[in-house]
Coordinates of C-alpha atoms in Angstrom, one line a residue:
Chain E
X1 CA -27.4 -73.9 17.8
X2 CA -30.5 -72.2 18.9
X3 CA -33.1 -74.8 19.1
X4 CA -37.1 -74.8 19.5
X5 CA -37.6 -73.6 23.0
X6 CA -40.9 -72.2 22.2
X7 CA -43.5 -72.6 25.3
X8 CA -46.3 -71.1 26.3
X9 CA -45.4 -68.4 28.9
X10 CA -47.6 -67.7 31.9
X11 CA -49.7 -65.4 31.7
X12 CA -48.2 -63.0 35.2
X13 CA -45.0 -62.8 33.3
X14 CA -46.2 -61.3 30.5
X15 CA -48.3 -58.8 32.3
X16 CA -45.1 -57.9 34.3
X17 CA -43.1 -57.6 31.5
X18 CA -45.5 -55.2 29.8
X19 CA -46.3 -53.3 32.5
X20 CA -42.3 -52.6 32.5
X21 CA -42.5 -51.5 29.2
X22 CA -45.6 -49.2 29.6
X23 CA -43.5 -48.0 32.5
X24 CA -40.5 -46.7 30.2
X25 CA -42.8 -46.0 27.4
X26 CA -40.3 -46.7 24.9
X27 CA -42.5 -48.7 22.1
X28 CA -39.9 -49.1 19.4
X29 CA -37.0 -47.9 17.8
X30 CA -34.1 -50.5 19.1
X31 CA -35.5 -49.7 22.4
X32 CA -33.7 -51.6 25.5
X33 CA -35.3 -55.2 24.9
X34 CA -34.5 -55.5 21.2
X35 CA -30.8 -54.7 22.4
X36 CA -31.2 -57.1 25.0
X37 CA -32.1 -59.9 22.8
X38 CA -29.4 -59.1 19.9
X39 CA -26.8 -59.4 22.7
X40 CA -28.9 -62.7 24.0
X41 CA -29.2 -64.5 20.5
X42 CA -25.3 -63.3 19.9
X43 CA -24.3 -65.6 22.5
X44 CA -26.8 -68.0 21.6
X45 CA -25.9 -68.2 17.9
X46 CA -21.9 -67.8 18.9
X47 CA -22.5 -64.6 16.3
X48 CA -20.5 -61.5 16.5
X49 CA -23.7 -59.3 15.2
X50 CA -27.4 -60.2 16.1
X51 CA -30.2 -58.2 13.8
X52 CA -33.7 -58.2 14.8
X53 CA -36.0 -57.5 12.2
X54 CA -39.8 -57.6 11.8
X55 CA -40.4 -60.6 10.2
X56 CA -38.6 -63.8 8.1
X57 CA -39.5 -62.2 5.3
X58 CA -38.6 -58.4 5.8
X59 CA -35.7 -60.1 6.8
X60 CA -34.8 -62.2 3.7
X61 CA -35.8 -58.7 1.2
X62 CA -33.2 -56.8 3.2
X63 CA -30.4 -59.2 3.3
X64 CA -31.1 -59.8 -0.4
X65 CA -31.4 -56.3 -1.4
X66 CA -28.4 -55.2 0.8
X67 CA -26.5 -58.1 -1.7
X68 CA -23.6 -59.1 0.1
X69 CA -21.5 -62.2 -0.3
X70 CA -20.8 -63.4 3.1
X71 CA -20.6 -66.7 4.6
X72 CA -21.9 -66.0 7.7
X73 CA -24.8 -64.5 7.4
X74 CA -27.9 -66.2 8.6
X75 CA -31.6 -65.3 8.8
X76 CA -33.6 -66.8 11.2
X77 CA -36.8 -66.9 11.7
X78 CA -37.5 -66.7 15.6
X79 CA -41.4 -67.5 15.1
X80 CA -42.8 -70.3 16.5
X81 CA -39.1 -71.8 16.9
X82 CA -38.7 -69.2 20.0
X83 CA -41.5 -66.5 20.4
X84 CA -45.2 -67.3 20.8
X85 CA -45.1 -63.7 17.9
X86 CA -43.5 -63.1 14.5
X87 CA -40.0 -62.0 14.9
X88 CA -36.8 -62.5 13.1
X89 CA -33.3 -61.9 13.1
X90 CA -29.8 -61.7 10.8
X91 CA -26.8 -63.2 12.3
X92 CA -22.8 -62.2 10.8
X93 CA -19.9 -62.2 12.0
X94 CA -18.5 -59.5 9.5
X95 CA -18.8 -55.5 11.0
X96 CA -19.4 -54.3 7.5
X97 CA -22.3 -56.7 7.1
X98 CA -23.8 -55.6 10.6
X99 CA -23.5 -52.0 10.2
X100 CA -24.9 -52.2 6.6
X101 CA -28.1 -54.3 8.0
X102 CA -28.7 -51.9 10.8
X103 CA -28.7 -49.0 7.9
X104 CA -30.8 -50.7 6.3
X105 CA -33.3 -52.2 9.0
X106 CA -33.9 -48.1 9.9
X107 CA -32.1 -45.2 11.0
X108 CA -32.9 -46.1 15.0
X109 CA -30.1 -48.9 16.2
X110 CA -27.5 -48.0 14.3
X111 CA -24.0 -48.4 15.1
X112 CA -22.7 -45.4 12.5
X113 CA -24.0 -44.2 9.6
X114 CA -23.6 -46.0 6.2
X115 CA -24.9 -45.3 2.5
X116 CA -27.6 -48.1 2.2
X117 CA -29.4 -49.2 -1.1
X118 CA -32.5 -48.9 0.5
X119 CA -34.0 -48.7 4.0
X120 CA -36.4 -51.5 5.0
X121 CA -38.3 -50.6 8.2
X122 CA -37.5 -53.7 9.8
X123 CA -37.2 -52.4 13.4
X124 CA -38.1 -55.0 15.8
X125 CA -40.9 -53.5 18.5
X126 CA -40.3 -54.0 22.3
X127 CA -43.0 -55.9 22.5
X128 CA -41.8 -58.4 20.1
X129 CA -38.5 -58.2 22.2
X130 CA -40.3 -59.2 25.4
X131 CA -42.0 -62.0 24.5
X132 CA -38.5 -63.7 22.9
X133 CA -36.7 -62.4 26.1
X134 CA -39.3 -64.4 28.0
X135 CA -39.1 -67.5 26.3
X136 CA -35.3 -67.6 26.5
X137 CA -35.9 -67.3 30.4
X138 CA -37.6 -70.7 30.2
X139 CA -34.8 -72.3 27.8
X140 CA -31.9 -74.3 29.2
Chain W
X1 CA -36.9 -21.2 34.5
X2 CA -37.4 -18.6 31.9
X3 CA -34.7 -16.4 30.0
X4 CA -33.9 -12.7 31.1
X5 CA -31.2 -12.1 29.2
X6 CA -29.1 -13.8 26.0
X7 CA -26.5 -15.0 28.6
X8 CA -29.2 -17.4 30.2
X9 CA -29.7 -19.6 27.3
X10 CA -28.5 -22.9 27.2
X11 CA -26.7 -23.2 24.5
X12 CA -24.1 -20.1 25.7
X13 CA -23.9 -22.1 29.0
X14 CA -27.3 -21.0 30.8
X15 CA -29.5 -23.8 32.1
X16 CA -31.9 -25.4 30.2
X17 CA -35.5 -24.8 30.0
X18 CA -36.3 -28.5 30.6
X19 CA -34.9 -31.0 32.6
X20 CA -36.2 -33.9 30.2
X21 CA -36.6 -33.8 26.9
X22 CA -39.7 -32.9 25.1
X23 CA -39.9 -34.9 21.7
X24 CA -42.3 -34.4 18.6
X25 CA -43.6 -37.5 18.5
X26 CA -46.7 -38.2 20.0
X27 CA -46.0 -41.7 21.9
X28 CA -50.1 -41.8 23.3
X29 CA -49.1 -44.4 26.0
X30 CA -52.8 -46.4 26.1
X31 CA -54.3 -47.3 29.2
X32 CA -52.2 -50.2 30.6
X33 CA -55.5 -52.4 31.8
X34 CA -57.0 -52.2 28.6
X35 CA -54.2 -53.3 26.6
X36 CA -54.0 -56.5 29.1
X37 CA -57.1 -57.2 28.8
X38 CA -57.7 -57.2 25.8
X39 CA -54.1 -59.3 25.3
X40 CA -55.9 -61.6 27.9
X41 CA -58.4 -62.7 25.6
X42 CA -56.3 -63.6 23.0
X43 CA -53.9 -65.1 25.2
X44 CA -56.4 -67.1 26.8
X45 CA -58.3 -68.2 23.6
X46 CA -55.4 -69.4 21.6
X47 CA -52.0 -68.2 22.5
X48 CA -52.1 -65.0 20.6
X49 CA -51.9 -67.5 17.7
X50 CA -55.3 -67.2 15.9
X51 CA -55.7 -63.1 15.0
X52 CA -59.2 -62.6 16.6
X53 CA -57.7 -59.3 17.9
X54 CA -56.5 -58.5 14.4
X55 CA -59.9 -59.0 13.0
X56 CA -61.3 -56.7 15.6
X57 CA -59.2 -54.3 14.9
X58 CA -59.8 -54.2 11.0
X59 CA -63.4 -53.5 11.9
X60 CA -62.9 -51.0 14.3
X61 CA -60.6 -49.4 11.4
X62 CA -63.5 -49.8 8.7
X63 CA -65.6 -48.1 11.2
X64 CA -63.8 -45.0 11.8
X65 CA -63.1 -44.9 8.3
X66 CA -66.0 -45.7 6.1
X67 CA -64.0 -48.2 4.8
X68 CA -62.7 -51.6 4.3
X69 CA -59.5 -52.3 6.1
X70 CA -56.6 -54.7 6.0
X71 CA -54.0 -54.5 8.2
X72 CA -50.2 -55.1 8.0
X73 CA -47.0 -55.9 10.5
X74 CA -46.0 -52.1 9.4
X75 CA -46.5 -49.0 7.4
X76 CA -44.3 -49.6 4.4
X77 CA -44.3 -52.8 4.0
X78 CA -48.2 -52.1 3.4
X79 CA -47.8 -49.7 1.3
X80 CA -45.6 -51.4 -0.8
X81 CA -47.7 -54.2 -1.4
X82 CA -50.6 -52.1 -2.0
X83 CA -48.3 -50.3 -4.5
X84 CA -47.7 -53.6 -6.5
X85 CA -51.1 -53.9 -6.8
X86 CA -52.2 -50.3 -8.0
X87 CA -49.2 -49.7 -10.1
X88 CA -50.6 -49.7 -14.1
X89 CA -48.0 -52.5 -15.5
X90 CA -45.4 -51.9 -17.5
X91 CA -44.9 -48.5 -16.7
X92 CA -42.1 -47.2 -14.2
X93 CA -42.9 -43.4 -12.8
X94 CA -45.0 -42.9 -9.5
X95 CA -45.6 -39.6 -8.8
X96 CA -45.2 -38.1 -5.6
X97 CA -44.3 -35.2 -3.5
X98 CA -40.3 -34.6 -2.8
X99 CA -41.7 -32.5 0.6
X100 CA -42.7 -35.3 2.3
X101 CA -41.5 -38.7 4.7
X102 CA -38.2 -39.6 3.9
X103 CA -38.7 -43.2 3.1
X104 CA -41.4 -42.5 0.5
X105 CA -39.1 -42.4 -3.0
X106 CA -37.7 -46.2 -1.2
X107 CA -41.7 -47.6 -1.6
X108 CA -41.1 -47.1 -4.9
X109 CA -37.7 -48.3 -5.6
X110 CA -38.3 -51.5 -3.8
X111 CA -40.9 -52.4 -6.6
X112 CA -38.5 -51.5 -9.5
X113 CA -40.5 -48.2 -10.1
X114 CA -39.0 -44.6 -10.2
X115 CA -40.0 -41.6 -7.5
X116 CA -41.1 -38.8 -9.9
X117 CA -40.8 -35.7 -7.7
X118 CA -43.5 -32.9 -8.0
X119 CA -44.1 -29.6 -6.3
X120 CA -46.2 -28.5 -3.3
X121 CA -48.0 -25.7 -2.5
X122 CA -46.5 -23.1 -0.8
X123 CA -49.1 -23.0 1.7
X124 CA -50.5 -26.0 2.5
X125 CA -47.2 -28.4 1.8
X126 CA -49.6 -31.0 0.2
X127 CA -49.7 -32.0 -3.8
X128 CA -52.3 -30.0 -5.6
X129 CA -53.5 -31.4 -9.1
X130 CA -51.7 -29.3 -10.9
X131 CA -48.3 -30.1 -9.4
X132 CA -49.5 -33.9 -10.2
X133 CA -50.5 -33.2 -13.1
X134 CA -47.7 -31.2 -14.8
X135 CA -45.7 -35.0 -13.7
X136 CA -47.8 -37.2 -15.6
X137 CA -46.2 -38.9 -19.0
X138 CA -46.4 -42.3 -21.0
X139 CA -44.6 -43.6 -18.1
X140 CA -46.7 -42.5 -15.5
X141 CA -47.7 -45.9 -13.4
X142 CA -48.9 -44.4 -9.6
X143 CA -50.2 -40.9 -8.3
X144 CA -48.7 -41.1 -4.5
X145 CA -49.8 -38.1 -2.7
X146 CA -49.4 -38.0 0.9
X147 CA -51.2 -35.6 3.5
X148 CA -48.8 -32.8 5.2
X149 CA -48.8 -32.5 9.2
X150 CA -51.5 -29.7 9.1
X151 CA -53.2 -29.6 6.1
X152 CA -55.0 -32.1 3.1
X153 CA -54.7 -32.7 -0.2
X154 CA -57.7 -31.7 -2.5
X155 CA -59.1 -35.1 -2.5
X156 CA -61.6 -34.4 -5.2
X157 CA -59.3 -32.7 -7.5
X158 CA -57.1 -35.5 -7.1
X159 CA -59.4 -37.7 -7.8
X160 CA -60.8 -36.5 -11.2
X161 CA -56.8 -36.1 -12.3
X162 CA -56.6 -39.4 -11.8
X163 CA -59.7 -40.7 -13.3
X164 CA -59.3 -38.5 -16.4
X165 CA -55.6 -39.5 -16.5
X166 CA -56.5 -43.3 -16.1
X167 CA -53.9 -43.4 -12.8
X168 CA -54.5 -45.3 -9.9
X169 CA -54.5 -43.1 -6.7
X170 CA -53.0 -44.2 -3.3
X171 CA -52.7 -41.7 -0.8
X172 CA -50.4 -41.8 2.9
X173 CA -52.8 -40.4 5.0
X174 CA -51.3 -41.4 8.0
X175 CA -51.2 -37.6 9.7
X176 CA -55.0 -37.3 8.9
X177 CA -56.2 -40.2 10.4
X178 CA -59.4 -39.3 12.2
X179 CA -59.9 -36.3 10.0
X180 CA -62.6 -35.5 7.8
X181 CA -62.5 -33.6 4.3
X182 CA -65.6 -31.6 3.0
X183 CA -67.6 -33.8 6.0
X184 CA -66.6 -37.4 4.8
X185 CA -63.9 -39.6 6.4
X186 CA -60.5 -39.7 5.2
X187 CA -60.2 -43.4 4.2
X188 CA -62.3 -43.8 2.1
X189 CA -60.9 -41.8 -0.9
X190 CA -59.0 -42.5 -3.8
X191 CA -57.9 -46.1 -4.7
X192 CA -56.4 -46.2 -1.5
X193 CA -55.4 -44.9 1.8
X194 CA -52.7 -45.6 3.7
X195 CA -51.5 -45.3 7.9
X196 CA -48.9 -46.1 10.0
X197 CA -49.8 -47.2 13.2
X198 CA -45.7 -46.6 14.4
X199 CA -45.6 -45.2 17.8
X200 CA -45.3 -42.1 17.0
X201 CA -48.6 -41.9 15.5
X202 CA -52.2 -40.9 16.0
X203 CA -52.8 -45.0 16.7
X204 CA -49.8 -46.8 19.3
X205 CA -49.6 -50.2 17.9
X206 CA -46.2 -50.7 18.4
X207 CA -45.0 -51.1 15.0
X208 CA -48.2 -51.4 12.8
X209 CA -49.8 -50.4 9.6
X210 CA -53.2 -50.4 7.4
X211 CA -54.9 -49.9 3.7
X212 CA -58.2 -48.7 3.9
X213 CA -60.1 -49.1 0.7
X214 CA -63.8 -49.4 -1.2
X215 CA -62.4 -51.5 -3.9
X216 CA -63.5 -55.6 -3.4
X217 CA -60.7 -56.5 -6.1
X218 CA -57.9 -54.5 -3.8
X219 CA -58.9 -56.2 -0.7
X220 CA -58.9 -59.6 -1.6
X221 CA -55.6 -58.7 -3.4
X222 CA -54.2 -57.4 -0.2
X223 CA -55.1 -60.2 2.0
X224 CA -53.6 -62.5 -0.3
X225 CA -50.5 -60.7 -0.8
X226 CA -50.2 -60.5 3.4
X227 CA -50.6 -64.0 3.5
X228 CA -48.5 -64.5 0.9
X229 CA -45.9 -62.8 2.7
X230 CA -46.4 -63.7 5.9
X231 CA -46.8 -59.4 6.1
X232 CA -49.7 -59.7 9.3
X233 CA -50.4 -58.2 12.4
X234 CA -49.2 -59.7 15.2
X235 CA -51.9 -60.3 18.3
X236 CA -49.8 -58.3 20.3
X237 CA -49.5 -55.0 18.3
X238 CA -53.4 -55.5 17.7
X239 CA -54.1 -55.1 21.3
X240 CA -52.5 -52.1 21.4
X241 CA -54.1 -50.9 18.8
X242 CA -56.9 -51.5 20.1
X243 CA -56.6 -49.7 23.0
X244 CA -55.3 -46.7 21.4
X245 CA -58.3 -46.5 20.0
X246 CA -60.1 -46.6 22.8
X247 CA -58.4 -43.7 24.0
X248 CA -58.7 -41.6 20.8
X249 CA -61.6 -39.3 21.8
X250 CA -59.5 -38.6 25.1
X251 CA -56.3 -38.1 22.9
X252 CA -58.2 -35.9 20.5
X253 CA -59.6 -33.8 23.5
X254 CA -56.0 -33.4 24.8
X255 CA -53.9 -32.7 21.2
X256 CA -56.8 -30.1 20.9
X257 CA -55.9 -28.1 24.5
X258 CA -52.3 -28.1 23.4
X259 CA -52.9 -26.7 20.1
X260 CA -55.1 -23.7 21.7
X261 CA -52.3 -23.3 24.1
X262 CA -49.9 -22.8 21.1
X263 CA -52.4 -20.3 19.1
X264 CA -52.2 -18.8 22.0
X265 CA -48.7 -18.3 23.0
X266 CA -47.7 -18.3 19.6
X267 CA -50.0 -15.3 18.5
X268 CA -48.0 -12.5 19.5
X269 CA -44.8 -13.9 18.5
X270 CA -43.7 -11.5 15.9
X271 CA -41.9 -13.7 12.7
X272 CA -43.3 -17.0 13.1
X273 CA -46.6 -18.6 12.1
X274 CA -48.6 -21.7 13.3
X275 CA -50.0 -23.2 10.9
X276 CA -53.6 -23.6 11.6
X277 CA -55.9 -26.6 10.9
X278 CA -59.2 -26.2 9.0
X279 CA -61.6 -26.2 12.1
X280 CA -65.0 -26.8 9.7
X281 CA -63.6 -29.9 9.1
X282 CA -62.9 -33.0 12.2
X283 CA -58.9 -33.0 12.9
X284 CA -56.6 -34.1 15.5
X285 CA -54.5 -31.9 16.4
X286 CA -51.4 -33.8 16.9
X287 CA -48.7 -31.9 15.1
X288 CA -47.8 -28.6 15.8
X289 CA -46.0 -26.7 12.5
X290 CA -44.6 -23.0 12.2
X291 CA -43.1 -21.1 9.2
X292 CA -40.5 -18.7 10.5
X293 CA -41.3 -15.5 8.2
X294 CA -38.5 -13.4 6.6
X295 CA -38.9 -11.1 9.4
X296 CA -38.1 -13.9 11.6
X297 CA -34.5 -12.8 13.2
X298 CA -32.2 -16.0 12.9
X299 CA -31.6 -18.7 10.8
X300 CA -33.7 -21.9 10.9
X301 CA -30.8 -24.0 12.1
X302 CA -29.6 -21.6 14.7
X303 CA -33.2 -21.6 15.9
X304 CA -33.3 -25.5 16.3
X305 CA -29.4 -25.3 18.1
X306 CA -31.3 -23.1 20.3
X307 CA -33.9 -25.4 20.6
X308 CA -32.0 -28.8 21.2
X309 CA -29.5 -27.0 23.8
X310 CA -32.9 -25.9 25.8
X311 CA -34.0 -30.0 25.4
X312 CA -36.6 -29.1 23.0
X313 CA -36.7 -31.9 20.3
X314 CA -37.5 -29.5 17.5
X315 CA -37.1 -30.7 14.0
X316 CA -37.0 -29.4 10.5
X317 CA -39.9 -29.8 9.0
X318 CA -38.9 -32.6 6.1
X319 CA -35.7 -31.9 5.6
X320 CA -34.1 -32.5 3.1
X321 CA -36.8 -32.9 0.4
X322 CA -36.2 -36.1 -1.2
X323 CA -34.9 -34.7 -4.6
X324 CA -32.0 -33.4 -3.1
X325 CA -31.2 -36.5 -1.1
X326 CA -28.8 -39.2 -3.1
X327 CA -29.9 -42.6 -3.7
X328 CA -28.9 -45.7 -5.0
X329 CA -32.1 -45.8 -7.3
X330 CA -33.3 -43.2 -10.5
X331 CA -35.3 -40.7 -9.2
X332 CA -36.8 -37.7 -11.5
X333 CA -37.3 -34.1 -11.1
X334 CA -37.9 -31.1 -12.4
X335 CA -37.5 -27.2 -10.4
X336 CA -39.4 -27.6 -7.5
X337 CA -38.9 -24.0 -6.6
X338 CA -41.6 -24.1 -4.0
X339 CA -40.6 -27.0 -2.4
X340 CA -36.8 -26.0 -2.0
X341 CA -38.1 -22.7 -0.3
X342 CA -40.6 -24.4 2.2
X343 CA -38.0 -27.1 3.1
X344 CA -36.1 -24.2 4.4
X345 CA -38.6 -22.2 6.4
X346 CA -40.9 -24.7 8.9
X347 CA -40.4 -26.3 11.3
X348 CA -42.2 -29.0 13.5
X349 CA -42.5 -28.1 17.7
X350 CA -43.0 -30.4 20.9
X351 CA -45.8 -32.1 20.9
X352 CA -48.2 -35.2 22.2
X353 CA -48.5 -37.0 25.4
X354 CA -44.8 -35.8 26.8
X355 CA -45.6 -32.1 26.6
X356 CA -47.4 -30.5 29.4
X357 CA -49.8 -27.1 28.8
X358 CA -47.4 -25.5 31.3
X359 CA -44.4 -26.8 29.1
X360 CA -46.2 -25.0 25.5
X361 CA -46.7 -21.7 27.7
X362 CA -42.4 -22.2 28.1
X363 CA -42.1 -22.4 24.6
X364 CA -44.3 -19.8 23.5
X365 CA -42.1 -17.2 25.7
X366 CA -38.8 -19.2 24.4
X367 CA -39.9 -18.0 21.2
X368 CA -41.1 -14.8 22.0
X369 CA -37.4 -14.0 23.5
X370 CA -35.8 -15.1 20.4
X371 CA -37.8 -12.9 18.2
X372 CA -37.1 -10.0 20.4
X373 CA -33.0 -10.6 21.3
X374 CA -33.0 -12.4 17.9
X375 CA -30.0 -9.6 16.4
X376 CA -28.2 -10.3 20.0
X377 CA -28.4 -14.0 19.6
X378 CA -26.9 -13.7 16.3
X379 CA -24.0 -11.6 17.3
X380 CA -23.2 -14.0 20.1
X381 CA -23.1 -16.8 17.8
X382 CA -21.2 -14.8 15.3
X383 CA -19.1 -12.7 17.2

């Protein structure tokens, strides 16, 4: 289970960390840290697919217009549980479900190309990434 | 390294004209210090928990607009909520151009509504009010016009279609941020206005968007649906905002140099055209568009091959237009002749803070070869 293991990161980290980012200038899109994270909160969450999305809510409209009956699907809200910053993500162990999701979440991320109902711009920024990537560095 | 002769180019095996690629979207990186420091403050206040950056922002916003602001975790998301609002209930049609972003017809199928397609004009790629207004029925709920990459949408004709057609007006004006239109601010027109504040646009926030509006009722609807929703601004994306617009002067000054370099290079390339911004007006520069004219030698797409193989990120300029996309959701339109031709025939070039001056003066005599070897090229690729 992921548990609350929100704390307050130092401040140097975070500086570091978006320095980094500044660095690559890669701002969004499924850049490296939102990959990072989804293969973090996978093992986490024992989930075959991690989706970060936006928000709780962004989250919750796309899983419920992407309408699909499966057991394992989760959406989690990773604020304040985790980040010190909104963020969210889907969790299912189904491929069809993940592949959908990404589709639907926007056309950067995806794994391959799917007919969607509609898209959802739910794309997870880097900087959102960071700051969960930090405070699973301080968890257990 | 420049071409000599049709064997040097890249995508017949020749090396290509850049190392790295050079994209079309703008991705301003802001000034690193800045953005921490303002961070900083919020961090140090209240754990970038309370929004004092995000109430900055909005001001700052209102400023360079002439107009109240209210900001949202993205974009759509914003302009669907400000779409729920606006919408005249119990009707079903928005109106809005099929030439345009490719997500637009979902903002309205996510309400329940239906995208009503309408024509552009062949020149400026905007809505004009007569393309709007040969849409508007019984069922007509929205006018959604969005800006093109270049040009703007007669704002005042716009408006009196919608005020003699009783329709509220919401426009996505997120590629004339900054501009101005007979003098005043865009912002401030219509029922609403809409940006993105994506990295790719004028404003790096991350992932970011904002309403700006004059109407009270709006406002406090918006703010309420946001909280509603939990739809905000994170601290995070504000700071970057913020700093990004700090730098916008300095960005304008630099989207401006690259767009003289392209007049320049472009001039005397016969078969293509730049399409130029209205200078009477304030613009920014940022997007660089060309119609490649019937004299132009090759096809669109073999132009972009050539393009991509030379790590030039040029893309079609929206394409395809959102009619002939299919879709889960009713859509409606009629012949849009004009905007099946212009889909065909522009394109969008490098541009913003990845692309040097030195790299537009490569491109400008990329193109210039493929006008002039243009039959060669096409026999290669045919033979």
């Amino acid at each position: 289970m992921l548990t609350s293991i929100a704390k307050i990161i130092e401040w140097d980290r975070i500086e570091t960390a978006f320095r980094e980012v500044f660095n690559r200038r890669w701002y969004t899109n499924s850049g490296p840290l939102v990959r990072k994270v989804e293969k973090e909160l996978e093992r986490y969450l024992n989930a075959k697919h991690v989706i970060c999305m936006t928000n709780y809510t962004i989250a919750k409209e796309i899983v419920r217009e992407a309408g699909v009956e499966d057991p394992s699907l989760r959406v989690i809200s990773l604020y304040p549980s985790v980040s010190m910053i909104p963020g969210a993500c889907v969790s299912t162990d189904r491929d069809r479900t993940g592949t959908l999701l990404r589709n639907m979440r926007s056309s950067y991320g995806i794994d391959r190309q799917m007919d969607v109902p509609l898209t959802g711009n739910g794309r997870m920024s880097e900087a959102q990434a960071l700051m969960i990537l930090l405070a699973l560095e301080k968890s257990p | 390294m420049g071409k000599g002769c049709v064997d040097d180019l890249a995508l017949f095996g020749g090396q290509p004209l850049f190392q790295k690629v050079r994209p079309i979207s703008n991705l301003v990186r802001p000034d690193i210090n800045v953005f921490l420091s303002y961070l900083k403050e919020s961090y140090d206040t209240s754990y970038l928990q309370d929004g004092v950056l995000v109430r900055r922002l909005e001001r700052r916003l209102e400023k360079m607009h002439g107009a109240r602001c209210v900001t949202f975790c993205n974009g759509l998301w914003g302009m669907i909520l400000c779409a729920s609002l606006l919408a005249s209930k119990g009707k079903r049609q928005v109106i809005m151009p099929s030439f345009t972003y490719r997500r637009l017809g979902d903002i309205a199928a996510w309400l329940g509504l239906v995208p009503c397609y309408c024509d552009v004009d062949p020149y400026t790629l905007v809505v004009t009010p007569e393309t709007v207004g040969s849409c508007i029925g019984q069922d007509s709920a929205l006018i959604l016009a969005t800006q093109a990459m270049v040009h703007r949408v007669d704002y005042n004709g716009l408006e009196n279609l919608a005020r003699e057609s009783c329709l509220p007006l919401m426009i996505d004006s997120v590629e004339a941020g900054y501009a101005t239109y007979k003098g005043r601010k865009v912002g401030s027109f219509g029922d609403a206005e809409c940006f993105s504040m994506h990295a790719s646009k004028l404003l790096n926030a991350f992932e970011a968007g904002y309403i700006a509006t004059n109407r009270d009722d709006l406002i406090r609807g918006l703010r309420r649906l946001r909280s509603c929703y939990d739809m905000g601004l994170n601290e995070t994306h504000a700071a970057m905002a913020l700093a990004s617009l700090d730098d916008l002067d300095g960005q304008i000054d630099r989207n401006k140099l690259r767009y003289r370099t392209y007049q320049r290079v472009l001039g005397g390339v016969v078969g293509l055209t730049l399409l130029e911004y209205v200078e009477q007006e304030t613009q920014c520069f940022k997007n660089i568009a060309i119609r490649l004219e019937d004299s132009w030698p090759l096809s669109r797409s073999d132009t972009l091959d050539l393009l991509h193989a030379e790590k030039m990120l040029a893309r079609p300029y929206y394409y395809p237009p959102l009619h002939m996309k299919q879709t889960s959701y009713q859509t409606i339109s009629d012949d849009l002749l004009v905007t099946e031709r212009v889909s065909q025939n522009h394109l969008l070039l490098p541009c913003g803070d990845f692309v040097s001056l030195q790299d537009i003066e490569l491109v400008g005599e990329f193109l210039g070869f493929l006008s002039v070897y243009g039959e060669e090229i096409n026999a290669y690729i045919y033979r």
